[in-house]
PDB file of C-alpha atoms and ligand atoms in Angstrom:
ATOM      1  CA  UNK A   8      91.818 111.351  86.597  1.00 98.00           C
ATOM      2  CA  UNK A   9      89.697 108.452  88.038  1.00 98.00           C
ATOM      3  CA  UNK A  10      86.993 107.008  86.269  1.00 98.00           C
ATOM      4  CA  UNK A  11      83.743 106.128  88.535  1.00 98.00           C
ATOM      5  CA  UNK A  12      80.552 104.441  86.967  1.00 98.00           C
ATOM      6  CA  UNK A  13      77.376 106.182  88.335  1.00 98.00           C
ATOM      7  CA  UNK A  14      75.512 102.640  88.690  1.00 98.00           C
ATOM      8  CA  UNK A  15      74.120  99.472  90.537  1.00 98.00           C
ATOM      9  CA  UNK A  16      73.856  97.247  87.518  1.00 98.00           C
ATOM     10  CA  UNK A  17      76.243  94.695  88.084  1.00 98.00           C
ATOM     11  CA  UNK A  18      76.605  93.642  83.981  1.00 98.00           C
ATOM     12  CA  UNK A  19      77.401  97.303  83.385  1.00 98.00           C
ATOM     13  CA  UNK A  20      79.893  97.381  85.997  1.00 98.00           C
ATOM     14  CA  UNK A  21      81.247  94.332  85.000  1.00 98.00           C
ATOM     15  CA  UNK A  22      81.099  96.080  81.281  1.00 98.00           C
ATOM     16  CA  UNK A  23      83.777  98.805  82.694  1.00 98.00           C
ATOM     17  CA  UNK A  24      85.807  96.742  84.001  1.00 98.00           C
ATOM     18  CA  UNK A  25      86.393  94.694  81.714  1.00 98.00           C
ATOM     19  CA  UNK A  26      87.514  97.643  79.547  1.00 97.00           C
ATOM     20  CA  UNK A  27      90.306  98.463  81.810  1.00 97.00           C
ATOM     21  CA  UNK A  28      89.070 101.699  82.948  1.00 97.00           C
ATOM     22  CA  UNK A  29      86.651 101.710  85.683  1.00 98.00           C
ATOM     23  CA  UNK A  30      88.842 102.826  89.357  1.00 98.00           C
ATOM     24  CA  UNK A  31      85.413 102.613  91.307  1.00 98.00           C
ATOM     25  CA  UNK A  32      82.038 102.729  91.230  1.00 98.00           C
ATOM     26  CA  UNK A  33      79.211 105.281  92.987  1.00 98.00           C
ATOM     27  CA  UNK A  34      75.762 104.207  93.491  1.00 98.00           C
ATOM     28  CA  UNK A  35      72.701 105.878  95.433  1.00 98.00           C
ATOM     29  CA  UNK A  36      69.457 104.824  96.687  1.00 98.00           C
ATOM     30  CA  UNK A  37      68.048 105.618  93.790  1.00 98.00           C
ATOM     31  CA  UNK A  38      70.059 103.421  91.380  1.00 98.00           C
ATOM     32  CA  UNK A  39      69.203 100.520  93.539  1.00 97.00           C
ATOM     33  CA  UNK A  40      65.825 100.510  92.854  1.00 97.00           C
ATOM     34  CA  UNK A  41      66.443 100.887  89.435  1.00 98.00           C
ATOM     35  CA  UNK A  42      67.768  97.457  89.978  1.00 97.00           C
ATOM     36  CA  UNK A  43      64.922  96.273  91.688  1.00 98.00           C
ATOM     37  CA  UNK A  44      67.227  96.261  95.295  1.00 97.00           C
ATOM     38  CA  UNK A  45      64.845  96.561  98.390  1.00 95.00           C
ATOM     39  CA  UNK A  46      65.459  95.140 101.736  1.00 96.00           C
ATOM     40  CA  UNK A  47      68.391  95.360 104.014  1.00 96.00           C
ATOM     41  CA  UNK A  48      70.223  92.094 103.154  1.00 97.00           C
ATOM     42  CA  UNK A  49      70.012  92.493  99.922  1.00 97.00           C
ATOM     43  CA  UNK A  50      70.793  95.816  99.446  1.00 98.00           C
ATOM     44  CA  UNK A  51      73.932  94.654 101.521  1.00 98.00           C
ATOM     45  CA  UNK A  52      74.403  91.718  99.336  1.00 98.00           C
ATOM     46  CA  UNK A  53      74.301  93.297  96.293  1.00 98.00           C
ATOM     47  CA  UNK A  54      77.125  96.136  97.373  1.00 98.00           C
ATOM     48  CA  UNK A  55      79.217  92.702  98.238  1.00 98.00           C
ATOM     49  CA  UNK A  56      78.423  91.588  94.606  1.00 98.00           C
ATOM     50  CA  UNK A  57      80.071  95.069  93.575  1.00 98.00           C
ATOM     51  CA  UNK A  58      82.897  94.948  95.859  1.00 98.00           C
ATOM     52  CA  UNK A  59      83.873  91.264  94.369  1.00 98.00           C
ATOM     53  CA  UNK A  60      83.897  92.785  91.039  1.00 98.00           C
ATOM     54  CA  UNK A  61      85.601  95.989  91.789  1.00 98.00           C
ATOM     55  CA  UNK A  62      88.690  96.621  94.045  1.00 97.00           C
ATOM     56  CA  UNK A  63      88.613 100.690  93.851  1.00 98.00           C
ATOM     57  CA  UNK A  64      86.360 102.681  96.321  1.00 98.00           C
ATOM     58  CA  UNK A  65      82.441 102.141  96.239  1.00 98.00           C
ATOM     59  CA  UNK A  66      80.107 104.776  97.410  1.00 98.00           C
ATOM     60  CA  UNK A  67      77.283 102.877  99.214  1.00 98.00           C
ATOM     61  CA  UNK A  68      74.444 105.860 100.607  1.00 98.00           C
ATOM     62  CA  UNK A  69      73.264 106.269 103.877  1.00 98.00           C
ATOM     63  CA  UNK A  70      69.265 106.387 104.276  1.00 98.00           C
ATOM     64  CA  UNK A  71      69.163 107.294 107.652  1.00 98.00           C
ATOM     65  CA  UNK A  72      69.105 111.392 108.313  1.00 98.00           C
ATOM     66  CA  UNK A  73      69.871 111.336 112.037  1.00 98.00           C
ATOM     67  CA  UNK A  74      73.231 111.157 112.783  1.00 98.00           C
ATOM     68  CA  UNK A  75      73.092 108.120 115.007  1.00 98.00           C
ATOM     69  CA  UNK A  76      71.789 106.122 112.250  1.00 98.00           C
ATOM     70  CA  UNK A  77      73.943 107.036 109.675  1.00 98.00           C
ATOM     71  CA  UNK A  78      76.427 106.155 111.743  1.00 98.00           C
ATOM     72  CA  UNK A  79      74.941 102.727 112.419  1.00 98.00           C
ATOM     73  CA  UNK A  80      74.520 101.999 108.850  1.00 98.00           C
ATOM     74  CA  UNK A  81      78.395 102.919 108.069  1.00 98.00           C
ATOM     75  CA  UNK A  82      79.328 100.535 110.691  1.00 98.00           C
ATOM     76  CA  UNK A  83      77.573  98.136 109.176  1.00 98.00           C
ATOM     77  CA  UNK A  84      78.201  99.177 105.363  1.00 98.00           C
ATOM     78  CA  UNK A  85      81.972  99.385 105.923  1.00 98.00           C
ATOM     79  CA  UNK A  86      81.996  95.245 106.989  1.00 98.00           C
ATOM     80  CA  UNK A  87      80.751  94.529 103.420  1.00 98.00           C
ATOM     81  CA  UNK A  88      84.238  94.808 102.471  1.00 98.00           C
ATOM     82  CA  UNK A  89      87.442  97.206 102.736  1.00 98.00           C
ATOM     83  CA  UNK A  90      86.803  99.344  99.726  1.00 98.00           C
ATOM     84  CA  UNK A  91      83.138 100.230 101.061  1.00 98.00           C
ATOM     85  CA  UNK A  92      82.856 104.421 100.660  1.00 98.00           C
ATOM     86  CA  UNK A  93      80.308 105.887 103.057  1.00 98.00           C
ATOM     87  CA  UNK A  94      77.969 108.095 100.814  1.00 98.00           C
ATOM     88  CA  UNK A  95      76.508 111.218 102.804  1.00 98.00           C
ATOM     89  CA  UNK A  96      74.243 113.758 102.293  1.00 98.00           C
ATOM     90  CA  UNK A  97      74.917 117.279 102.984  1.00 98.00           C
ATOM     91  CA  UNK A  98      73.089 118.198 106.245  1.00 98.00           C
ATOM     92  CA  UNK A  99      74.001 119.217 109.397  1.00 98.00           C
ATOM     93  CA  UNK A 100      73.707 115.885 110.437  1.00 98.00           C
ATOM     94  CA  UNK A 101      75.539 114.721 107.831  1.00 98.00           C
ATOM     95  CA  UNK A 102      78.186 117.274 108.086  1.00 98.00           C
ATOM     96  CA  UNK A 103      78.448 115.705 111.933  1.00 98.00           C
ATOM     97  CA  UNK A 104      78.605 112.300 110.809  1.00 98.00           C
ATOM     98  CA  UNK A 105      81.494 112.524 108.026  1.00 98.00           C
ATOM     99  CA  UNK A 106      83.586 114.116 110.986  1.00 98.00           C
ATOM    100  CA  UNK A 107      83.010 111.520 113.556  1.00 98.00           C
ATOM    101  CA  UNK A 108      83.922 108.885 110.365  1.00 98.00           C
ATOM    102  CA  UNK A 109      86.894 110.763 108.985  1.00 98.00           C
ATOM    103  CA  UNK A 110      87.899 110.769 112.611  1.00 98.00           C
ATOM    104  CA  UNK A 111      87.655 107.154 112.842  1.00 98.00           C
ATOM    105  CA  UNK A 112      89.323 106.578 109.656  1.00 98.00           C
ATOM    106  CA  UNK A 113      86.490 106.009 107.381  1.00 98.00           C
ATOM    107  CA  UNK A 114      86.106 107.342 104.167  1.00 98.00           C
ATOM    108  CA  UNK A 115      82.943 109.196 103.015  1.00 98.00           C
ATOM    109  CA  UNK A 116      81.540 110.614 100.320  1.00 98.00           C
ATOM    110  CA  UNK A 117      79.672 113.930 100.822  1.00 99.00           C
ATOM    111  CA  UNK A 118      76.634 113.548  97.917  1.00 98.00           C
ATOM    112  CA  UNK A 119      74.131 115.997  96.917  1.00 98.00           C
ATOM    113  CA  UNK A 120      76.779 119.133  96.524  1.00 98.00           C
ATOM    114  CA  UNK A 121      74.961 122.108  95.166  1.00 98.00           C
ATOM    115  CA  UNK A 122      77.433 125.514  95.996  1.00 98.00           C
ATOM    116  CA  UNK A 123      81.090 125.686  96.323  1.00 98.00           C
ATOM    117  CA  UNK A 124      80.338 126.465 100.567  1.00 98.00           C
ATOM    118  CA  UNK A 125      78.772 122.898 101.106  1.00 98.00           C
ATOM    119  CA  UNK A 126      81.824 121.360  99.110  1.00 98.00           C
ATOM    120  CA  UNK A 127      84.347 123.809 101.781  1.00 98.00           C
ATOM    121  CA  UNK A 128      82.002 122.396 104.595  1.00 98.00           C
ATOM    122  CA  UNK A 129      82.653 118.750 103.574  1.00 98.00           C
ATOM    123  CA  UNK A 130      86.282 119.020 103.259  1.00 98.00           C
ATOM    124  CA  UNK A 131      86.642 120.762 106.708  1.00 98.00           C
ATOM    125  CA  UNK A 132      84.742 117.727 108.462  1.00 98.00           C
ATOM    126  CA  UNK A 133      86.965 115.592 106.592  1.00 98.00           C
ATOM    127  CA  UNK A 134      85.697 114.186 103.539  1.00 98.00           C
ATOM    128  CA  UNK A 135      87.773 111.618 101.082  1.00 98.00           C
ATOM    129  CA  UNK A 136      85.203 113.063  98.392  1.00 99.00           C
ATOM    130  CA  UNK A 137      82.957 115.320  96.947  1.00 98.00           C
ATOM    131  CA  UNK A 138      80.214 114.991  94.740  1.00 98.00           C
ATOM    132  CA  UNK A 139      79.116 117.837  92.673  1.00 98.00           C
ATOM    133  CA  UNK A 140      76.035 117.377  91.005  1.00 98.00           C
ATOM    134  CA  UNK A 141      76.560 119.386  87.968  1.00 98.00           C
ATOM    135  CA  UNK A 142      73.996 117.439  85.045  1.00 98.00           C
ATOM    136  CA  UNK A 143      71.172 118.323  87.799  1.00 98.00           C
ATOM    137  CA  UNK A 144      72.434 122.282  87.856  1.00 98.00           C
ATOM    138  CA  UNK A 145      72.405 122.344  83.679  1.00 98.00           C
ATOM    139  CA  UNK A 146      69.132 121.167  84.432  1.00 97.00           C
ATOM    140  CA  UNK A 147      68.064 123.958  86.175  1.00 98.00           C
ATOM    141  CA  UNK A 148      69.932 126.625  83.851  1.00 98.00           C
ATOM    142  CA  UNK A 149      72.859 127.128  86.073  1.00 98.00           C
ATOM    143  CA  UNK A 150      76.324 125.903  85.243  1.00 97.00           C
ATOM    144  CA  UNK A 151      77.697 122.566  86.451  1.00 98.00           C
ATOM    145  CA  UNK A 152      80.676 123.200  85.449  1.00 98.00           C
ATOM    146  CA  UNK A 153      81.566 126.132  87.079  1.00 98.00           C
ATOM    147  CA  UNK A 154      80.669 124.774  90.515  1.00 98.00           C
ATOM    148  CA  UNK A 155      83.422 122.208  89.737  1.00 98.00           C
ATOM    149  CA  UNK A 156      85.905 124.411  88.589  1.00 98.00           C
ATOM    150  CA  UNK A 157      85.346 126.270  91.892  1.00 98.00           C
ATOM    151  CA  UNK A 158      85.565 123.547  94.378  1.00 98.00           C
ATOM    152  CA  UNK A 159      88.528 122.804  92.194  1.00 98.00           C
ATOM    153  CA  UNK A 160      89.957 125.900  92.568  1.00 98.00           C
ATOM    154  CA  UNK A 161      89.243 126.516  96.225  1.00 98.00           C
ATOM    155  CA  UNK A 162      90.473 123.569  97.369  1.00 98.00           C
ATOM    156  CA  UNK A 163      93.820 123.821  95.382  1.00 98.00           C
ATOM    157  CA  UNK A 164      94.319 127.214  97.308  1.00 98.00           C
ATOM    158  CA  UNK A 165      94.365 125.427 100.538  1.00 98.00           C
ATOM    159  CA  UNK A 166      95.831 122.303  99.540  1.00 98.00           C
ATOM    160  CA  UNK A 167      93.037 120.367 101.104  1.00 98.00           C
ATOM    161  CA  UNK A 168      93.349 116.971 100.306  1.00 98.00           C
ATOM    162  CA  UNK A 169      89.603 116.160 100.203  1.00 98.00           C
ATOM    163  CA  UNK A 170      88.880 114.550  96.270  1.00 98.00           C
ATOM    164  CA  UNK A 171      86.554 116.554  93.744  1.00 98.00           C
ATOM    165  CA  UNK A 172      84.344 113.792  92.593  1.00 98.00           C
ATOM    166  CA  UNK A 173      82.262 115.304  89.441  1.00 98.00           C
ATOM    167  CA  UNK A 174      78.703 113.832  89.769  1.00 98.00           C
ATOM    168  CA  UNK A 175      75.500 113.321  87.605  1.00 98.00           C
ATOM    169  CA  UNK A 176      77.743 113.763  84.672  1.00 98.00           C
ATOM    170  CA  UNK A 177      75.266 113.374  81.192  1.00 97.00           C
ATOM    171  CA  UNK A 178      77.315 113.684  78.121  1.00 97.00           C
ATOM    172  CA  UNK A 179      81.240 112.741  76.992  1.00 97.00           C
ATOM    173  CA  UNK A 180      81.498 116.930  76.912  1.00 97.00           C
ATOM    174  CA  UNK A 181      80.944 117.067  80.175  1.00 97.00           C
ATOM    175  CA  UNK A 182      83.316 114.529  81.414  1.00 98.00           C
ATOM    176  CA  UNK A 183      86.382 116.040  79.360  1.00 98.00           C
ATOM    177  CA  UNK A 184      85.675 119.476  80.893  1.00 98.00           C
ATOM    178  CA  UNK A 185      86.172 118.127  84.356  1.00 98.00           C
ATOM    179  CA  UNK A 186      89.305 116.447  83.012  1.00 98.00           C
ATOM    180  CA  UNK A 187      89.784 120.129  81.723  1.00 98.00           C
ATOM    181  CA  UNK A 188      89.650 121.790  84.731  1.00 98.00           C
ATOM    182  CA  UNK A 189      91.397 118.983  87.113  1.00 98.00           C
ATOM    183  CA  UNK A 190      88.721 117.195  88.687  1.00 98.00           C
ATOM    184  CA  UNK A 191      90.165 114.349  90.581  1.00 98.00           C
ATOM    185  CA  UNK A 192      87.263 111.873  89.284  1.00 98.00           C
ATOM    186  CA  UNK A 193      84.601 111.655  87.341  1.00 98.00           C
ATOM    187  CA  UNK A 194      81.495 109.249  87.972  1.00 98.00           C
ATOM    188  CA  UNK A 195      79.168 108.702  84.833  1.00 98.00           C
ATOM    189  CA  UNK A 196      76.763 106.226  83.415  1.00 98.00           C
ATOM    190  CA  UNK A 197      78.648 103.555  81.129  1.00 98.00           C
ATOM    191  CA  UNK A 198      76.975 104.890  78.307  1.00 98.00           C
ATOM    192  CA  UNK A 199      79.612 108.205  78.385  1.00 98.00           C
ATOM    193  CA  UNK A 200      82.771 105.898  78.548  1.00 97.00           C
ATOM    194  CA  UNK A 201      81.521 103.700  75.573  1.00 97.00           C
ATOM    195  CA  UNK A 202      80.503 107.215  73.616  1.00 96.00           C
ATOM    196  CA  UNK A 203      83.865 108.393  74.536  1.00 96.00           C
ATOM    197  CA  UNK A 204      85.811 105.456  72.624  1.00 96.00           C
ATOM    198  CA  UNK A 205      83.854 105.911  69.667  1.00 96.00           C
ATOM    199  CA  UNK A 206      84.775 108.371  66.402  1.00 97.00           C
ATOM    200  CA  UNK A 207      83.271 107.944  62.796  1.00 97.00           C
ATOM    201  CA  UNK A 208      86.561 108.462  61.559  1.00 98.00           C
ATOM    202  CA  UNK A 209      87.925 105.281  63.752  1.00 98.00           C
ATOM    203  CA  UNK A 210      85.065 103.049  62.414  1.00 98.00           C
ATOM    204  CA  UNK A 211      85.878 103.940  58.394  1.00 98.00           C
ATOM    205  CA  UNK A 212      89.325 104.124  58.804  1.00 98.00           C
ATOM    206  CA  UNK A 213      89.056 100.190  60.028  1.00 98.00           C
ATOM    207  CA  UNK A 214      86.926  99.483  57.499  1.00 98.00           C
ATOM    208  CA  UNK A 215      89.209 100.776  54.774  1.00 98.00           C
ATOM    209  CA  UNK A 216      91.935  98.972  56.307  1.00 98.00           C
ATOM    210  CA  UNK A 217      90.450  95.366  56.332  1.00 98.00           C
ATOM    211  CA  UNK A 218      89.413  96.620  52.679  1.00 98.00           C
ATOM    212  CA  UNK A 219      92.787  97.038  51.743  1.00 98.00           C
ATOM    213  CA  UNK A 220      94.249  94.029  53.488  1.00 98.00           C
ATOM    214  CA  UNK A 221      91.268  91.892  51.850  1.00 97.00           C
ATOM    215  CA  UNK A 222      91.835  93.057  48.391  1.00 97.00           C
ATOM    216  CA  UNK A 223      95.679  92.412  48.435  1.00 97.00           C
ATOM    217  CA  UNK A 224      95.543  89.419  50.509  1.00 97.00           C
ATOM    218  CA  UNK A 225      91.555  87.394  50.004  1.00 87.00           C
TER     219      UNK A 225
HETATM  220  C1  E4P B  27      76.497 110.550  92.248  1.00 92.71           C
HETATM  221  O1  E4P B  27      77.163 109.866  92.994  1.00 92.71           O
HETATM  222  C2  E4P B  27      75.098 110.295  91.905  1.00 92.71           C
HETATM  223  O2  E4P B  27      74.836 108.920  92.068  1.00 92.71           O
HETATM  224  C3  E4P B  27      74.768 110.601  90.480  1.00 92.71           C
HETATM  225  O3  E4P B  27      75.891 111.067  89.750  1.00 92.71           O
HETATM  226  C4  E4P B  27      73.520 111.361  90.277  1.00 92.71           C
HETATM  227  O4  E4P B  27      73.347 111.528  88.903  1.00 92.71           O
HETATM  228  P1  E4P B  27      71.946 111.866  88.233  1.00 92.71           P
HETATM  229  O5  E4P B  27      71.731 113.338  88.330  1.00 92.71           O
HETATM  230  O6  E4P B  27      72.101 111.410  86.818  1.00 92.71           O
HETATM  231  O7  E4P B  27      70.892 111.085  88.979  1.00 92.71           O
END
């Protein structure tokens, strides 16, 4: 399983990395403005700061809906550098523009996937990934994690090569279910990987340790 982190803060990335664990990163429009990101050259700038940091795929989001501009912006997004991941929304338009990429050899990254039909719809037009949104689901009572285990499913049945990407992933729970069920990656805040590495039974098993080694050795 690959290990994403859902963010455009560059210490956090650089956080993940360092650990050893982090295969890529996802960001979307949002998450830049978290960062305080606005204008075009430094939007475009700060996805190069990412890229120099990270050598596995990074999602980078369209804005435009039409499909000329999204196209237009992945031109221009994928000469940021050669891991650059065009991140699109599930429209119609959107649905148009991950075909014309795919056909040019581009990868994408279908965002915003809601029902098991938009995921087969992004993996017909050729999608490298998609991204099922399953924290925002939980938070509307449905389950998140059956929408992933059904893409998962589906696409096993067919063999179709397009990569489950679990999304909007909140908790360390939710993470290992994907792992459960064979999601191909998982994207999450750093917060889940650094909850994930922690056990109270690690931390006073240490401590007794060192106690032991102390009082037999000063
Ligand atoms: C995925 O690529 C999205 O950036 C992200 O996972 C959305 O998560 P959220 O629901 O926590 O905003």
């Amino acid at each position: 399983m690959k290990f994403f982190i859902d963010t455009a803060n560059l210490s956090e990335i650089q956080t993940a990395h360092d650990l050893g664990i982090l295969d890529g990163v996802t960001t979307n429009p949002s998450l830049m403005a978290k960062e305080g990101i606005s204008g075009k050259n430094n939007i475009y700038s700060h996805y190069k700061a990412i890229c120099d940091i990270v050598s596995g795929d990074v999602s980078a989001e369209v804005i435009s809906t039409d499909l000329e501009g999204m196209i237009r912006e992945a031109e221009e997004l994928v000469e940021i550098a050669p891991n650059i991941v065009i991140k699109i929304p599930m429209t119609e338009d959107g649905l148009k523009a991950i075909k014309k990429l795919s056909d040019e050899g581009i990868k994408t990254n279908c965002t915003l996937i809601f029902n098991a039909g938009q995921a087969l719809l992004a993996a017909k037009a050729g999608a490298t990934y998609v991204s099922p949104f399953l924290g925002r689901l939980d938070d509307i009572g449905h389950d998140g994690l059956e929408l992933v285990s059904q893409i998962t499913t589906i696409y096993r049945n067919y063999n179709i090569e397009t990569e489950v990407l679990a999304a909007s992933i909140r908790h360390t729970t939710h993470l290992l279910e994907c792992a459960e069920i064979g999601a191909d990656v998982a994207t999450c805040p750093l917060k889940v990987f650094l909850q994930m590495l922690k056990h109270p039974l690690t931390d006073i098993g240490l401590a007794q340790f060192l106690a032991d080694h102390k009082k037999m050795n000063g």
